[in-house]
Amino acid sequence: MTDKKTPHSLPLSEAISIAAQAISEVMSGRSLTEVLDQLEPHERPIVQSLSFDALRKWVRSHELIKQFVPKSPPPEVDHLLSVAIALFLNENADGKGYAAHTIVDQAVSACANYDKTMYAKGLVNAVLRKVSLIVQPPEGETRFPPDPIPMFVPPWWRANLKRNYSKAWQSILFAQAKRAPLILRVNQKQYSREQYQVLLNEVGIASSPIEEVAGVKLASALLLSNPVPVSELPGFYSGAVSVQDAGAQLAATLLNPTSGERILDACAAPGGKTAHILELADCEMVALELDGERLGKIGGNLDRLRLHSDRVQVIRGDASKASWWDGRLFDKILLDAPCSASGIVARHPDIPFLRREADIKSLQQKQRGILEQAWKMLKPDGLMLYVTCSVFPEEGEEQASWFAGEHSNAVRLGAPGQILPTDVSDGFYYALFKKNGP
Ligand SMILES: C[S@@+](CC[C@H](N)C(=O)[O-])C[C@H]1O[C@@H](n2cnc3c(N)ncnc32)[C@H](O)[C@@H]1O
């Protein structure tokens, strides 16, 4: 693609400029999702793609910036360079993309509103020309396969991974720097996985089933060979299918709901796992969520998937307290706890830039508060599944062991425990408890 316009007719220079501003917002502590949510619909796809890639390629782009700019550039120039260099690195990776001169020209134009414009333009031009010679050889010369690039994480995070995964810590960071694949969950109330694959084939979308993750069989997971906008998925708006990582699909599978059971999803928004449970069985479901804004997303998802009924209650409340509870015990509880999200960095590459080491302790306290309260609301012989999308044992195995130690009536049943990120699954932790007696 050599056109200066992005696929959505936003000039590339404008897209680079907005993505660089988005990166600046992340560096000052705002979540990228929050920033992207404020964009115009035609801006979002390209800006999301540019800013995600800039964060994923941060380690390599900053090696290059350091090599060519002895004194650190001002932050706004640094962020723009990181967006533009990621464009080069992606071009090198898949052999497609923008021509080198287009990236340089458009990145230079994107400096138009900066302080000291001439200085910024000169610096961006000089650095990108040098980078282009390294990562994009002249036409006709062989491209070398790109080196894998590890994900940026702060020193305390890296130390945690090294301490806990002396062999696997690097492969975790390499897996998380890759673009996450598009994985679907077929709504079993409407189609089997095989039936939906036929529908995909009919519109020319290639897919393959993901049969299992961490030894747990999955019935609904499909990996798309190439990502497509959800609007192109057959029946998306009538609820045939949802986008959900394969590792996340273990939750409802392990909880194994059966019709008639009363189930609590204690930390439910945006409702991905609530919906999966309801796709598997006609349960009496309470979906609880603390955050009012996120709560609205649960209803939206259930509407699209045609899963609303008078047996489903969506409630705003704090799972570590009983104030919202009507006192009726639950057969099963899904506790998908608030956590560092260190396992889902491939889908949220801003997370390592936002988390602080002290967050882990305070998240641990929150998780314990919710575990304690949830246990009181579970029937004798009931099941509670504790889940986090974290790779830090402080939020996984340490919490499960602490909980089992505190409750002599908590029996641990088979569940995968820690799952590390792979090409088809984010990182998760799963522990299943049965309540033995009251
Ligand atoms: C990991 S996310 C849940 C994802 C959801 N289960 C899904 O699969 O779509 C954790 C959620 O817990 C919510 N949360 C945090 N603290 C809570 C609390 N004390 N009570 C209820 N929900 C809480 C957060 O706002 C967040 O939406």
Short mmCIF file of C-alpha atoms and ligand atoms in Angstrom, two decimals:
data_model
loop_
_atom_site.label_atom_id
_atom_site.label_comp_id
_atom_site.label_asym_id
_atom_site.label_seq_id
_atom_site.Cartn_x
_atom_site.Cartn_y
_atom_site.Cartn_z
CA MET A 1 0.00 0.00 0.00
CA THR A 2 1.64 3.23 -1.02
CA ASP A 3 -1.36 5.54 -0.79
CA LYS A 4 -1.05 8.35 1.76
CA LYS A 5 -4.66 7.81 2.85
CA THR A 6 -5.42 5.16 5.42
CA PRO A 7 -8.11 2.58 4.55
CA HIS A 8 -10.64 4.83 6.28
CA SER A 9 -9.72 7.99 4.38
CA LEU A 10 -8.04 9.60 7.34
CA PRO A 11 -4.79 11.08 6.03
CA LEU A 12 -1.91 8.98 7.38
CA SER A 13 -0.21 12.07 8.84
CA GLU A 14 -3.34 12.80 10.89
CA ALA A 15 -3.61 9.17 12.04
CA ILE A 16 0.06 9.23 13.12
CA SER A 17 -0.48 12.48 14.97
CA ILE A 18 -3.57 11.24 16.84
CA ALA A 19 -1.86 7.93 17.67
CA ALA A 20 1.18 9.82 19.03
CA GLN A 21 -1.14 11.92 21.22
CA ALA A 22 -2.82 8.73 22.43
CA ILE A 23 0.60 7.34 23.41
CA SER A 24 1.31 10.59 25.30
CA GLU A 25 -1.95 10.13 27.22
CA VAL A 26 -0.96 6.57 28.15
CA MET A 27 2.41 7.85 29.39
CA SER A 28 0.55 10.26 31.65
CA GLY A 29 -1.50 7.44 33.12
CA ARG A 30 -4.69 7.13 31.03
CA SER A 31 -5.89 3.82 29.68
CA LEU A 32 -5.66 3.50 25.91
CA THR A 33 -9.19 2.08 25.73
CA GLU A 34 -10.49 5.23 27.42
CA VAL A 35 -8.56 7.43 24.97
CA LEU A 36 -9.67 5.44 21.91
CA ASP A 37 -13.29 5.48 23.06
CA GLN A 38 -13.29 9.26 22.58
CA LEU A 39 -12.30 9.15 18.91
CA GLU A 40 -14.64 9.53 15.96
CA PRO A 41 -15.74 6.16 14.53
CA HIS A 42 -13.74 6.69 11.30
CA GLU A 43 -10.59 7.49 13.28
CA ARG A 44 -10.65 4.58 15.68
CA PRO A 45 -9.55 1.51 13.65
CA ILE A 46 -6.39 3.06 12.21
CA VAL A 47 -5.45 4.98 15.36
CA GLN A 48 -5.96 1.84 17.47
CA SER A 49 -3.81 -0.20 15.15
CA LEU A 50 -1.00 2.42 15.07
CA SER A 51 -0.97 3.03 18.81
CA PHE A 52 -1.18 -0.68 19.74
CA ASP A 53 1.72 -1.44 17.41
CA ALA A 54 3.77 1.47 18.77
CA LEU A 55 3.43 0.07 22.31
CA ARG A 56 4.15 -3.50 21.18
CA LYS A 57 7.32 -2.42 19.36
CA TRP A 58 8.44 -0.04 22.12
CA VAL A 59 11.59 -1.97 22.99
CA ARG A 60 12.89 -2.04 19.42
CA SER A 61 11.80 1.50 18.49
CA HIS A 62 13.59 2.89 21.54
CA GLU A 63 16.76 0.97 20.76
CA LEU A 64 16.70 2.69 17.36
CA ILE A 65 15.84 6.14 18.74
CA LYS A 66 18.71 5.82 21.23
CA GLN A 67 21.06 4.79 18.45
CA PHE A 68 20.27 7.85 16.31
CA VAL A 69 19.41 10.55 18.86
CA PRO A 70 22.11 10.78 21.53
CA LYS A 71 20.04 13.21 23.65
CA SER A 72 16.50 11.97 24.37
CA PRO A 73 14.00 13.81 22.12
CA PRO A 74 11.10 15.73 23.70
CA PRO A 75 8.26 13.32 24.66
CA GLU A 76 5.91 14.40 21.85
CA VAL A 77 8.63 13.72 19.24
CA ASP A 78 9.57 10.45 20.92
CA HIS A 79 5.94 9.27 20.79
CA LEU A 80 5.56 10.24 17.15
CA LEU A 81 8.80 8.44 16.29
CA SER A 82 7.61 5.32 18.11
CA VAL A 83 4.41 5.27 16.00
CA ALA A 84 6.30 5.79 12.74
CA ILE A 85 9.06 3.25 13.53
CA ALA A 86 6.42 0.64 14.35
CA LEU A 87 5.05 1.19 10.85
CA PHE A 88 8.46 0.30 9.43
CA LEU A 89 8.80 -2.73 11.65
CA ASN A 90 5.39 -4.05 10.65
CA GLU A 91 6.10 -3.49 7.00
CA ASN A 92 9.22 -5.56 7.42
CA ALA A 93 7.26 -8.26 9.20
CA ASP A 94 4.55 -8.91 6.63
CA GLY A 95 6.01 -7.50 3.42
CA LYS A 96 3.02 -5.16 3.04
CA GLY A 97 2.29 -1.68 4.27
CA TYR A 98 3.38 1.84 3.45
CA ALA A 99 6.39 2.72 1.33
CA ALA A 100 9.34 4.09 3.29
CA HIS A 101 9.14 7.56 1.73
CA THR A 102 5.42 7.72 2.60
CA ILE A 103 6.08 6.93 6.25
CA VAL A 104 8.83 9.56 6.43
CA ASP A 105 6.79 12.27 4.61
CA GLN A 106 3.64 11.66 6.61
CA ALA A 107 5.44 11.52 9.96
CA VAL A 108 7.21 14.80 9.14
CA SER A 109 3.85 16.42 8.23
CA ALA A 110 2.43 15.16 11.53
CA CYS A 111 4.86 17.51 13.35
CA ALA A 112 3.04 20.58 11.99
CA ASN A 113 1.45 21.55 15.30
CA TYR A 114 4.42 20.87 17.54
CA ASP A 115 6.43 23.51 19.42
CA LYS A 116 9.65 24.19 17.57
CA THR A 117 8.13 22.71 14.43
CA MET A 118 11.22 23.03 12.26
CA TYR A 119 13.39 21.30 14.85
CA ALA A 120 10.84 18.47 15.27
CA LYS A 121 10.47 18.02 11.51
CA GLY A 122 14.24 17.93 11.00
CA LEU A 123 14.76 15.40 13.76
CA VAL A 124 11.91 13.12 12.66
CA ASN A 125 13.07 13.26 9.06
CA ALA A 126 16.69 12.45 9.94
CA VAL A 127 15.88 9.60 12.33
CA LEU A 128 13.30 7.93 10.09
CA ARG A 129 15.56 8.05 7.05
CA LYS A 130 18.26 6.23 9.02
CA VAL A 131 15.75 3.75 10.42
CA SER A 132 14.38 3.06 6.95
CA LEU A 133 17.83 2.01 5.73
CA ILE A 134 18.09 -0.53 8.53
CA VAL A 135 14.61 -2.03 8.60
CA GLN A 136 13.53 -1.61 4.99
CA PRO A 137 16.24 -2.48 2.48
CA PRO A 138 16.16 -0.85 -1.00
CA GLU A 139 13.78 -2.40 -3.51
CA GLY A 140 15.01 -5.62 -5.04
CA GLU A 141 17.12 -6.58 -2.03
CA THR A 142 16.11 -9.48 0.15
CA ARG A 143 14.16 -8.70 3.28
CA PHE A 144 15.44 -10.49 6.31
CA PRO A 145 12.87 -12.11 8.55
CA PRO A 146 12.23 -9.75 11.45
CA ASP A 147 13.73 -10.55 14.83
CA PRO A 148 11.13 -11.31 17.46
CA ILE A 149 10.66 -8.31 19.73
CA PRO A 150 9.92 -8.67 23.45
CA MET A 151 7.15 -6.62 25.05
CA PHE A 152 8.21 -3.63 27.13
CA VAL A 153 7.58 -4.11 30.86
CA PRO A 154 8.90 -2.06 33.80
CA PRO A 155 11.84 -3.46 35.82
CA TRP A 156 9.73 -4.66 38.80
CA TRP A 157 7.45 -6.60 36.39
CA ARG A 158 10.38 -8.19 34.59
CA ALA A 159 11.92 -9.16 37.97
CA ASN A 160 8.65 -10.78 39.03
CA LEU A 161 8.52 -12.86 35.82
CA LYS A 162 12.19 -13.87 36.14
CA ARG A 163 11.70 -14.88 39.77
CA ASN A 164 8.63 -16.99 39.07
CA TYR A 165 9.35 -18.33 35.56
CA SER A 166 13.10 -18.76 35.32
CA LYS A 167 12.73 -20.67 32.03
CA ALA A 168 9.61 -19.16 30.46
CA TRP A 169 9.85 -15.46 31.33
CA GLN A 170 11.29 -14.42 27.96
CA SER A 171 8.82 -16.43 25.91
CA ILE A 172 6.01 -14.70 27.86
CA LEU A 173 7.33 -11.30 26.76
CA PHE A 174 7.83 -12.41 23.15
CA ALA A 175 4.29 -13.88 23.01
CA GLN A 176 2.82 -10.65 24.41
CA ALA A 177 4.56 -8.41 21.83
CA LYS A 178 2.74 -10.13 18.96
CA ARG A 179 -0.59 -8.97 17.59
CA ALA A 180 -3.25 -11.08 19.29
CA PRO A 181 -5.26 -13.26 16.89
CA LEU A 182 -9.01 -12.87 16.41
CA ILE A 183 -10.77 -15.71 18.25
CA LEU A 184 -14.51 -16.27 18.26
CA ARG A 185 -16.91 -17.99 20.61
CA VAL A 186 -19.82 -19.49 18.73
CA ASN A 187 -23.15 -19.04 20.51
CA GLN A 188 -24.19 -22.67 21.02
CA LYS A 189 -27.79 -21.57 21.47
CA GLN A 190 -27.75 -20.65 17.77
CA TYR A 191 -25.08 -22.76 16.01
CA SER A 192 -22.59 -25.52 16.60
CA ARG A 193 -18.99 -24.63 15.86
CA GLU A 194 -19.09 -26.74 12.68
CA GLN A 195 -22.29 -25.06 11.45
CA TYR A 196 -20.80 -21.63 12.00
CA GLN A 197 -17.60 -22.58 10.19
CA VAL A 198 -19.74 -23.38 7.15
CA LEU A 199 -21.26 -19.88 7.33
CA LEU A 200 -17.79 -18.36 7.54
CA ASN A 201 -16.63 -20.42 4.56
CA GLU A 202 -19.56 -19.16 2.52
CA VAL A 203 -18.35 -15.57 2.93
CA GLY A 204 -14.71 -16.51 2.34
CA ILE A 205 -13.48 -16.29 5.94
CA ALA A 206 -11.07 -19.09 6.82
CA SER A 207 -11.12 -20.46 10.37
CA SER A 208 -9.95 -23.43 12.41
CA PRO A 209 -11.28 -24.84 15.69
CA ILE A 210 -9.27 -24.45 18.88
CA GLU A 211 -9.95 -27.83 20.45
CA GLU A 212 -8.41 -27.24 23.87
CA VAL A 213 -6.43 -24.93 26.10
CA ALA A 214 -4.37 -26.27 29.02
CA GLY A 215 -5.98 -29.70 28.66
CA VAL A 216 -9.55 -28.36 28.87
CA LYS A 217 -11.70 -29.19 25.83
CA LEU A 218 -13.39 -26.20 24.19
CA ALA A 219 -16.58 -26.60 22.15
CA SER A 220 -17.02 -23.11 20.72
CA ALA A 221 -13.63 -21.55 20.01
CA LEU A 222 -12.66 -20.65 16.45
CA LEU A 223 -9.44 -19.04 15.30
CA LEU A 224 -9.71 -16.79 12.25
CA SER A 225 -6.78 -17.07 9.85
CA ASN A 226 -6.99 -13.33 9.20
CA PRO A 227 -8.78 -10.80 11.40
CA VAL A 228 -11.89 -9.13 9.93
CA PRO A 229 -14.16 -6.38 11.30
CA VAL A 230 -17.01 -7.92 13.33
CA SER A 231 -19.49 -6.39 10.86
CA GLU A 232 -18.28 -8.99 8.34
CA LEU A 233 -19.02 -11.96 10.61
CA PRO A 234 -22.24 -13.74 9.62
CA GLY A 235 -24.99 -13.16 12.16
CA PHE A 236 -22.82 -11.06 14.49
CA TYR A 237 -25.58 -8.53 15.17
CA SER A 238 -28.14 -11.25 15.84
CA GLY A 239 -25.85 -12.90 18.38
CA ALA A 240 -24.37 -15.83 16.45
CA VAL A 241 -20.89 -15.21 17.72
CA SER A 242 -18.71 -13.14 20.07
CA VAL A 243 -15.05 -12.18 20.10
CA GLN A 244 -13.38 -13.88 23.08
CA ASP A 245 -9.90 -15.21 23.72
CA ALA A 246 -9.67 -19.02 23.91
CA GLY A 247 -8.21 -18.92 27.45
CA ALA A 248 -11.20 -16.86 28.61
CA GLN A 249 -13.54 -19.54 27.25
CA LEU A 250 -12.32 -21.92 29.94
CA ALA A 251 -14.31 -20.09 32.62
CA ALA A 252 -17.82 -21.16 31.62
CA THR A 253 -16.49 -24.54 30.48
CA LEU A 254 -14.96 -25.30 33.91
CA LEU A 255 -18.00 -23.98 35.77
CA ASN A 256 -20.06 -26.43 33.68
CA PRO A 257 -23.49 -24.81 34.25
CA THR A 258 -26.66 -26.87 34.06
CA SER A 259 -30.16 -25.58 33.52
CA GLY A 260 -32.00 -24.43 36.62
CA GLU A 261 -28.87 -23.62 38.64
CA ARG A 262 -28.62 -20.28 40.38
CA ILE A 263 -25.30 -18.73 39.38
CA LEU A 264 -23.50 -15.54 40.43
CA ASP A 265 -21.02 -13.85 38.12
CA ALA A 266 -19.48 -11.66 40.82
CA CYS A 267 -17.36 -9.36 38.62
CA ALA A 268 -19.26 -9.45 35.39
CA ALA A 269 -18.60 -6.52 33.04
CA PRO A 270 -18.51 -6.43 30.09
CA GLY A 271 -20.35 -9.72 30.36
CA GLY A 272 -18.33 -12.05 28.13
CA LYS A 273 -18.29 -14.90 30.62
CA THR A 274 -21.87 -14.24 31.84
CA ALA A 275 -23.02 -14.64 28.25
CA HIS A 276 -21.00 -17.80 27.71
CA ILE A 277 -22.61 -19.39 30.80
CA LEU A 278 -26.08 -18.49 29.50
CA GLU A 279 -25.25 -19.89 26.07
CA LEU A 280 -24.53 -23.25 27.73
CA ALA A 281 -27.56 -23.55 30.05
CA ASP A 282 -30.79 -21.85 31.11
CA CYS A 283 -29.67 -20.66 34.50
CA GLU A 284 -30.94 -18.18 36.99
CA MET A 285 -28.13 -15.68 36.65
CA VAL A 286 -27.05 -12.71 38.74
CA ALA A 287 -24.44 -10.58 36.95
CA LEU A 288 -22.87 -8.20 39.47
CA GLU A 289 -20.59 -5.27 38.63
CA LEU A 290 -19.21 -2.39 40.67
CA ASP A 291 -18.50 0.05 37.84
CA GLY A 292 -21.67 1.77 36.63
CA GLU A 293 -20.33 2.57 33.18
CA ARG A 294 -19.07 -0.95 32.55
CA LEU A 295 -22.37 -2.37 33.89
CA GLY A 296 -24.19 -0.98 30.82
CA LYS A 297 -22.03 -3.12 28.55
CA ILE A 298 -23.39 -6.33 30.10
CA GLY A 299 -26.96 -5.50 29.04
CA GLY A 300 -25.77 -4.55 25.55
CA ASN A 301 -23.97 -7.86 25.11
CA LEU A 302 -26.87 -9.94 26.43
CA ASP A 303 -29.25 -8.06 24.10
CA ARG A 304 -27.13 -8.74 21.04
CA LEU A 305 -26.77 -12.42 21.97
CA ARG A 306 -30.53 -12.76 22.63
CA LEU A 307 -29.81 -14.01 26.15
CA HIS A 308 -32.01 -11.71 28.22
CA SER A 309 -34.81 -13.30 30.21
CA ASP A 310 -36.59 -12.65 33.49
CA ARG A 311 -34.19 -15.15 35.06
CA VAL A 312 -31.21 -12.87 34.40
CA GLN A 313 -30.52 -9.97 36.78
CA VAL A 314 -27.83 -7.38 36.12
CA ILE A 315 -27.01 -5.59 39.37
CA ARG A 316 -24.67 -2.78 40.33
CA GLY A 317 -22.95 -3.70 43.57
CA ASP A 318 -19.75 -4.49 45.42
CA ALA A 319 -18.94 -8.21 45.51
CA SER A 320 -16.95 -7.78 48.71
CA LYS A 321 -20.13 -6.66 50.50
CA ALA A 322 -23.57 -8.19 51.01
CA SER A 323 -25.65 -4.99 50.69
CA TRP A 324 -26.96 -5.90 47.18
CA TRP A 325 -27.72 -9.56 48.03
CA ASP A 326 -31.22 -10.96 48.66
CA GLY A 327 -29.85 -13.70 50.93
CA ARG A 328 -30.53 -16.64 48.54
CA LEU A 329 -27.48 -18.88 48.20
CA PHE A 330 -25.92 -19.70 44.83
CA ASP A 331 -25.19 -23.13 43.34
CA LYS A 332 -22.14 -21.79 41.53
CA ILE A 333 -20.09 -18.61 41.62
CA LEU A 334 -17.75 -17.27 38.99
CA LEU A 335 -15.24 -14.88 40.56
CA ASP A 336 -13.37 -13.27 37.66
CA ALA A 337 -11.54 -10.90 39.97
CA PRO A 338 -10.16 -7.42 39.26
CA CYS A 339 -6.42 -7.92 38.72
CA SER A 340 -3.26 -6.49 37.16
CA ALA A 341 -4.31 -7.88 33.74
CA SER A 342 -0.67 -8.89 33.23
CA GLY A 343 -1.86 -11.92 31.25
CA ILE A 344 -3.73 -9.97 28.56
CA VAL A 345 -1.00 -7.59 27.45
CA ALA A 346 -1.15 -8.83 23.84
CA ARG A 347 -4.69 -7.39 23.66
CA HIS A 348 -4.01 -4.39 25.94
CA PRO A 349 -0.40 -3.32 25.30
CA ASP A 350 -0.84 -0.18 27.42
CA ILE A 351 -1.06 -2.22 30.65
CA PRO A 352 2.70 -2.49 31.36
CA PHE A 353 2.95 1.29 31.01
CA LEU A 354 0.13 1.92 33.49
CA ARG A 355 0.62 -0.55 36.34
CA ARG A 356 2.66 0.27 39.42
CA GLU A 357 4.30 -2.29 41.66
CA ALA A 358 2.16 -1.18 44.62
CA ASP A 359 -1.00 -2.05 42.64
CA ILE A 360 -0.36 -5.76 43.14
CA LYS A 361 -0.68 -5.61 46.94
CA SER A 362 -3.87 -3.56 46.82
CA LEU A 363 -5.37 -5.85 44.16
CA GLN A 364 -4.53 -8.83 46.37
CA GLN A 365 -6.48 -7.27 49.22
CA LYS A 366 -9.49 -6.63 46.95
CA GLN A 367 -9.39 -10.18 45.62
CA ARG A 368 -9.34 -11.57 49.18
CA GLY A 369 -12.29 -9.39 50.19
CA ILE A 370 -14.35 -10.67 47.26
CA LEU A 371 -13.31 -14.31 47.82
CA GLU A 372 -14.41 -14.12 51.47
CA GLN A 373 -17.80 -12.61 50.69
CA ALA A 374 -18.48 -14.92 47.73
CA TRP A 375 -17.83 -18.00 49.88
CA LYS A 376 -20.58 -16.90 52.30
CA MET A 377 -23.08 -16.76 49.43
CA LEU A 378 -22.34 -20.27 48.12
CA LYS A 379 -24.56 -23.28 48.90
CA PRO A 380 -23.08 -26.33 50.63
CA ASP A 381 -21.67 -28.57 47.85
CA GLY A 382 -21.61 -25.51 45.57
CA LEU A 383 -18.70 -24.62 43.28
CA MET A 384 -16.69 -21.40 43.11
CA LEU A 385 -14.31 -20.71 40.23
CA TYR A 386 -11.61 -18.12 40.97
CA VAL A 387 -10.15 -16.54 37.83
CA THR A 388 -7.65 -13.81 37.09
CA CYS A 389 -6.14 -12.69 33.78
CA SER A 390 -2.76 -12.36 35.44
CA VAL A 391 0.56 -14.15 35.24
CA PHE A 392 1.69 -12.98 38.68
CA PRO A 393 1.41 -15.79 41.27
CA GLU A 394 0.50 -13.14 43.89
CA GLU A 395 -2.90 -12.96 42.18
CA GLY A 396 -3.12 -16.65 41.30
CA GLU A 397 -1.67 -19.59 43.17
CA GLU A 398 -0.79 -17.52 46.25
CA GLN A 399 -4.40 -16.40 46.56
CA ALA A 400 -5.84 -19.88 46.02
CA SER A 401 -3.47 -21.39 48.63
CA TRP A 402 -4.25 -18.61 51.09
CA PHE A 403 -7.99 -19.17 50.59
CA ALA A 404 -7.77 -22.95 51.00
CA GLY A 405 -5.73 -22.37 54.19
CA GLU A 406 -8.39 -20.03 55.63
CA HIS A 407 -11.37 -22.33 54.91
CA SER A 408 -11.30 -25.91 56.06
CA ASN A 409 -14.50 -26.55 54.07
CA ALA A 410 -12.87 -25.47 50.76
CA VAL A 411 -11.88 -28.47 48.65
CA ARG A 412 -9.79 -27.79 45.59
CA LEU A 413 -10.97 -29.57 42.46
CA GLY A 414 -9.10 -30.05 39.17
CA ALA A 415 -8.47 -26.80 37.27
CA PRO A 416 -5.51 -25.72 35.17
CA GLY A 417 -4.00 -23.25 37.66
CA GLN A 418 -1.62 -20.89 35.89
CA ILE A 419 -1.90 -20.66 32.09
CA LEU A 420 0.87 -18.70 30.36
CA PRO A 421 0.21 -16.70 27.16
CA THR A 422 0.53 -18.58 23.86
CA ASP A 423 -0.45 -17.88 20.25
CA VAL A 424 -4.12 -18.71 20.94
CA SER A 425 -4.55 -17.92 24.61
CA ASP A 426 -3.89 -15.00 26.90
CA GLY A 427 -2.48 -15.69 30.37
CA PHE A 428 -5.03 -16.73 33.00
CA TYR A 429 -5.22 -18.33 36.40
CA TYR A 430 -8.02 -20.80 37.28
CA ALA A 431 -8.76 -22.44 40.65
CA LEU A 432 -11.97 -24.37 41.40
CA PHE A 433 -13.28 -24.85 44.94
CA LYS A 434 -16.09 -27.03 46.24
CA LYS A 435 -17.80 -26.07 49.48
CA ASN A 436 -17.80 -29.10 51.69
CA GLY A 437 -20.63 -28.60 54.15
CA PRO A 438 -21.88 -25.21 55.37
C1 LIG B 1 -11.72 -9.11 34.89
S1 LIG B 1 -13.01 -7.99 34.77
C2 LIG B 1 -14.38 -9.03 34.45
C3 LIG B 1 -14.52 -9.50 33.03
C4 LIG B 1 -15.81 -10.23 32.78
N1 LIG B 1 -15.97 -11.34 33.70
C5 LIG B 1 -15.92 -10.75 31.35
O1 LIG B 1 -15.49 -11.87 31.09
O2 LIG B 1 -16.45 -10.03 30.51
C6 LIG B 1 -13.28 -7.57 36.44
C7 LIG B 1 -14.48 -6.68 36.68
O3 LIG B 1 -14.70 -6.59 38.08
C8 LIG B 1 -15.22 -5.30 38.37
N2 LIG B 1 -15.02 -5.09 39.82
C9 LIG B 1 -13.94 -4.61 40.48
N3 LIG B 1 -14.15 -4.63 41.79
C10 LIG B 1 -15.38 -5.14 42.00
C11 LIG B 1 -16.16 -5.39 43.14
N4 LIG B 1 -15.70 -5.13 44.37
N5 LIG B 1 -17.40 -5.91 42.98
C12 LIG B 1 -17.88 -6.19 41.74
N6 LIG B 1 -17.17 -5.95 40.61
C13 LIG B 1 -15.95 -5.44 40.73
C14 LIG B 1 -14.41 -4.41 37.46
O4 LIG B 1 -15.05 -3.17 37.27
C15 LIG B 1 -14.33 -5.25 36.18
O5 LIG B 1 -15.40 -4.94 35.33
#
